[in-house]
GROMACS .gro file of C-alpha atoms in nm:
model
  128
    1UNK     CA    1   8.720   6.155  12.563
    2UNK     CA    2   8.414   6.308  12.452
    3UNK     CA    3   8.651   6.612  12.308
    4UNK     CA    4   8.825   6.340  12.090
    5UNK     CA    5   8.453   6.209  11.956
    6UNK     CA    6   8.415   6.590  11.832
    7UNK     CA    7   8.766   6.628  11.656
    8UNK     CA    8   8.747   6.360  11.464
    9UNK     CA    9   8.367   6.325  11.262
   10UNK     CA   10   8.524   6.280  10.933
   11UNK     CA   11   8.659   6.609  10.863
   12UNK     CA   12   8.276   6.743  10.778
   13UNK     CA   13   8.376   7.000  11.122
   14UNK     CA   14   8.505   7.332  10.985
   15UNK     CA   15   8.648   7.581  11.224
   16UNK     CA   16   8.632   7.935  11.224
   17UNK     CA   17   8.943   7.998  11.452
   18UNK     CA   18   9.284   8.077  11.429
   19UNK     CA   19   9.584   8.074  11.653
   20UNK     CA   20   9.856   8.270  11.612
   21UNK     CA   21  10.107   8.025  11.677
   22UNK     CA   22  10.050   7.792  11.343
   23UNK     CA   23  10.299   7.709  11.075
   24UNK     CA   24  10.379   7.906  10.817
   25UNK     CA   25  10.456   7.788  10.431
   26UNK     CA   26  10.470   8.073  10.177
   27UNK     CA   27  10.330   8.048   9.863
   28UNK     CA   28  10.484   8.358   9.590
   29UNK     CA   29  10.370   8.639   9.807
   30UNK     CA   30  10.065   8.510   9.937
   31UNK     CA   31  10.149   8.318  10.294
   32UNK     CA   32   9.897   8.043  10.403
   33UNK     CA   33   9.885   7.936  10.781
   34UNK     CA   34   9.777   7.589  10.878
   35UNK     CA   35   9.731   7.443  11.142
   36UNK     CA   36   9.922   7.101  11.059
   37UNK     CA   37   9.949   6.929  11.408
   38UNK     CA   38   9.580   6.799  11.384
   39UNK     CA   39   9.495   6.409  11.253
   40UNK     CA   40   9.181   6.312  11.081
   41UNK     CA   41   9.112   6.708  10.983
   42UNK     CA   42   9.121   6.899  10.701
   43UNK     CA   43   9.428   7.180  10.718
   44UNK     CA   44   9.235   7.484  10.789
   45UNK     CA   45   9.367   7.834  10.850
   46UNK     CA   46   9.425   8.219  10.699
   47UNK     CA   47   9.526   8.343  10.371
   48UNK     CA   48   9.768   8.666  10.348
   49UNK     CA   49   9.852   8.905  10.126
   50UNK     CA   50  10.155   9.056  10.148
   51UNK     CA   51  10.125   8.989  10.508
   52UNK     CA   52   9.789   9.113  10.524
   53UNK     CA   53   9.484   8.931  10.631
   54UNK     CA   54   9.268   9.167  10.733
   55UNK     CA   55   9.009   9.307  10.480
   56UNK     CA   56   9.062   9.657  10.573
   57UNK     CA   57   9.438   9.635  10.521
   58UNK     CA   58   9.430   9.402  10.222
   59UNK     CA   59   9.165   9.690  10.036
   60UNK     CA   60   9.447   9.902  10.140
   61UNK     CA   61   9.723   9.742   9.969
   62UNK     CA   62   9.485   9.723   9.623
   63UNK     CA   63   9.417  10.079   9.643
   64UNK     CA   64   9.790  10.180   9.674
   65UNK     CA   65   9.898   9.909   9.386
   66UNK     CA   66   9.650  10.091   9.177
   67UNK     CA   67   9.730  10.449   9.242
   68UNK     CA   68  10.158  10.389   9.226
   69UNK     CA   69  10.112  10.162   8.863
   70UNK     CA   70   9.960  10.352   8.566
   71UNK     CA   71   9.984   9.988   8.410
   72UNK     CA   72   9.928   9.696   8.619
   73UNK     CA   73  10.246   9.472   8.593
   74UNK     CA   74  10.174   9.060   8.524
   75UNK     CA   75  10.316   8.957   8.847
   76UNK     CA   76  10.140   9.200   9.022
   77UNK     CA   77   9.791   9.055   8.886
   78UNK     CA   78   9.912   8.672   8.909
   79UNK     CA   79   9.968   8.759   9.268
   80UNK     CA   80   9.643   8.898   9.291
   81UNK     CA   81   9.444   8.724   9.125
   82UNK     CA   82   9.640   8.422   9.260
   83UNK     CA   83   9.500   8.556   9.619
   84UNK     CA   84   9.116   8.594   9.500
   85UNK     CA   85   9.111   8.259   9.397
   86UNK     CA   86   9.252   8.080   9.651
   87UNK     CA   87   8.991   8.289   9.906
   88UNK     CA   88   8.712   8.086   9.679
   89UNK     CA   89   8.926   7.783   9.737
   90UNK     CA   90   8.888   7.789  10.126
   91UNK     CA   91   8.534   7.903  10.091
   92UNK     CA   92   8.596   8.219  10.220
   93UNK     CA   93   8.373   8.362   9.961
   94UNK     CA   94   8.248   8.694  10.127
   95UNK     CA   95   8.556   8.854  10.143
   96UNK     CA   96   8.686   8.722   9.781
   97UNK     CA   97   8.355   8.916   9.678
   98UNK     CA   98   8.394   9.201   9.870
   99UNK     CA   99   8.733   9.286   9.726
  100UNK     CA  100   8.628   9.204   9.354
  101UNK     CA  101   8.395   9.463   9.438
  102UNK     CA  102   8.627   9.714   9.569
  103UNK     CA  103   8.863   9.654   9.276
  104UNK     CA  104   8.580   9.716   9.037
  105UNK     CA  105   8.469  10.018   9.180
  106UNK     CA  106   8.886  10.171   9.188
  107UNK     CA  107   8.873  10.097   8.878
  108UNK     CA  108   8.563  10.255   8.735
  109UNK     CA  109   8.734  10.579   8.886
  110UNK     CA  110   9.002  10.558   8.778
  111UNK     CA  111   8.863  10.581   8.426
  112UNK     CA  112   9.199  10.366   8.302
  113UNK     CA  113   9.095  10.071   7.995
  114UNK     CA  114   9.445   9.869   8.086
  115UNK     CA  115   9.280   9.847   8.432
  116UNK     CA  116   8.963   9.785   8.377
  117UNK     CA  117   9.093   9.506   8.109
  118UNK     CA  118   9.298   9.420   8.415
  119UNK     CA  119   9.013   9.383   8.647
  120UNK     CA  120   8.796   9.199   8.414
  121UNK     CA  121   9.044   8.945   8.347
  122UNK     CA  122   9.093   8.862   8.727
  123UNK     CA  123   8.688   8.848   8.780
  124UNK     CA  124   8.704   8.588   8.496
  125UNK     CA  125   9.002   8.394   8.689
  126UNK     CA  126   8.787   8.393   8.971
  127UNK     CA  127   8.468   8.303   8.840
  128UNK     CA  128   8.648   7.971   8.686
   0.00000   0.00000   0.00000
């Protein structure tokens, strides 16, 4: 009983795990898991791009959106940007800066205005 006393404290626990086996509801092209089968807690769980949750393989998928578009496409940077913000949303702060980062940085080297328009524009949608 005492494991019950710990799951439900008002929903002020957050958990830092994840199990594979949670439900899956896709949102566009972003895919958020949650575990659902929990009362009394907040819906916690990992945000995917393109099927990617891993930082390495997400700064991946930037990199090769930037190098194959000589203009970034709308959807393309509602989807993005779409992502970044909902990493701020479920606090997961770190790696929404680390990536704003990494797309600043592409872009300065890339030496491209539309992009680094681009790139400012999603930092703003961020930031709000």
């Amino acid at each position: 009983d005492d494991d019950d006393d710990d799951d439900n404290n008002g929903g002020d626990d957050i958990r830092h795990t994840y199990d594979e086996t949670r439900n899956v509801q896709t949102v566009t092209d972003t895919t958020y898991r949650a575990d659902e089968g929990r009362q009394g807690e907040e819906s916690l769980g990992e945000l995917t791009f393109c099927g990617s949750s891993r930082l390495k393989d997400v700064k991946q998928l930037l990199k090769e959106w930037m190098i194959s578009c000589p203009e970034p496409q709308d959807d393309d940077v509602a989807m993005v940007t779409e992502y970044l913000v909902k990493l701020v949303q479920h606090r997961n702060l770190e790696k929404a800066f680390i990536l704003l980062k990494f797309l600043t940085r592409k872009v300065m080297s890339q030496r491209s205005h539309t992009w680094e328009q681009c790139v400012y524009n999603i930092v703003k949608c961020v930031q709000n």
